[in-house]
Short mmCIF file of C-alpha atoms in Angstrom, two decimals:
data_model
loop_
_atom_site.label_atom_id
_atom_site.label_comp_id
_atom_site.label_asym_id
_atom_site.label_seq_id
_atom_site.Cartn_x
_atom_site.Cartn_y
_atom_site.Cartn_z
CA MET A 1232 0.00 0.22 -0.19
CA ASP A 1233 0.98 3.43 -1.05
CA ALA A 1234 2.11 6.38 2.03
CA ASN A 1235 -0.72 8.03 1.39
CA ALA A 1236 -3.18 5.48 1.78
CA GLN A 1237 -1.40 4.11 4.39
CA ALA A 1238 -1.61 7.39 6.15
CA LYS A 1239 -5.60 7.59 5.52
CA VAL A 1240 -5.64 3.49 6.71
CA GLU A 1241 -4.12 4.89 10.40
CA LYS A 1242 -6.83 7.61 10.30
CA ILE A 1243 -9.69 5.46 9.29
CA LEU A 1244 -8.01 3.31 12.16
CA LYS A 1245 -7.89 5.48 14.63
CA GLY A 1246 -11.12 7.37 14.06
CA GLU A 1247 -10.03 10.31 12.64
CA LEU A 1248 -11.77 9.77 9.16
CA ASN A 1249 -14.68 7.23 8.32
CA TYR A 1250 -14.68 5.00 5.49
CA SER A 1251 -17.48 2.33 4.14
CA SER A 1252 -16.03 -0.40 1.66
CA THR A 1253 -18.98 -1.80 -0.39
CA ASN A 1254 -16.82 -5.43 0.91
CA LEU A 1255 -18.55 -6.66 3.78
CA ALA A 1256 -15.70 -8.88 4.76
CA PHE A 1257 -13.41 -5.43 4.40
CA ASN A 1258 -16.44 -3.25 6.69
CA MET A 1259 -15.83 -6.07 9.30
CA LEU A 1260 -12.25 -6.23 9.49
CA ILE A 1261 -11.82 -2.39 9.73
CA THR A 1262 -14.43 -2.36 12.90
CA LYS A 1263 -12.31 -5.15 14.23
CA MET A 1264 -9.53 -3.04 14.18
CA LYS A 1265 -11.10 0.35 15.22
CA LYS A 1266 -12.16 -1.51 18.15
CA LYS A 1267 -8.88 -2.61 18.88
CA VAL A 1268 -6.62 0.69 18.15
CA GLN A 1269 -9.24 2.11 20.79
CA GLN A 1270 -8.81 -0.40 23.20
CA ASP A 1271 -5.06 -0.08 22.75
CA PRO A 1272 -3.29 2.56 20.86
CA GLY A 1273 -0.21 0.48 20.76
CA THR A 1274 -1.49 -2.26 18.66
CA LEU A 1275 -2.24 0.01 15.60
CA GLY A 1276 1.06 -0.99 13.87
CA GLU A 1277 -0.31 -4.82 14.32
CA CYS A 1278 -3.84 -4.06 13.15
CA MET A 1279 -2.22 -2.07 9.86
CA LYS A 1280 0.01 -5.54 9.35
CA GLU A 1281 -3.27 -7.75 9.60
CA MET A 1282 -4.99 -5.13 6.96
CA ASP A 1283 -1.59 -5.27 4.67
CA ASP A 1284 -2.27 -9.09 5.36
CA PHE A 1285 -5.65 -8.99 4.38
CA LEU A 1286 -5.40 -6.94 0.71
CA ALA A 1287 -2.56 -8.71 -0.30
CA LYS A 1288 -4.83 -11.97 0.01
CA TYR A 1289 -7.93 -10.16 -1.61
CA PRO A 1290 -5.99 -7.96 -4.49
CA ILE A 1291 -9.27 -6.88 -6.19
CA VAL A 1292 -10.79 -5.23 -2.78
CA ALA A 1293 -7.20 -3.58 -2.31
CA LYS A 1294 -7.35 -2.26 -5.88
CA VAL A 1295 -11.00 -0.53 -5.28
CA ASP A 1296 -11.10 0.06 -1.83
CA LEU A 1297 -7.34 1.46 -1.16
CA ALA A 1298 -8.16 3.74 -4.78
CA ASN A 1299 -11.24 5.17 -2.36
CA ILE A 1300 -9.33 5.63 0.78
CA ALA A 1301 -6.72 7.42 -0.77
CA ALA A 1302 -9.19 9.81 -2.22
CA LEU A 1303 -10.47 10.93 0.96
#
């Protein structure tokens, strides 16, 4: 993921930006990671790794959603 998209994903996980995907699984992952980061901000790096793993596994979701996130 490029630096711009990564910075915006971090903001989404911190609750500073709102984003809703058309992909249910990605929305569920975002919600799960947001809760985890809210409970313990130190887990942000771990959550970003999990997001990267998910997006690597599903490149179609990555292509569409990262473009949308980068445009926020």
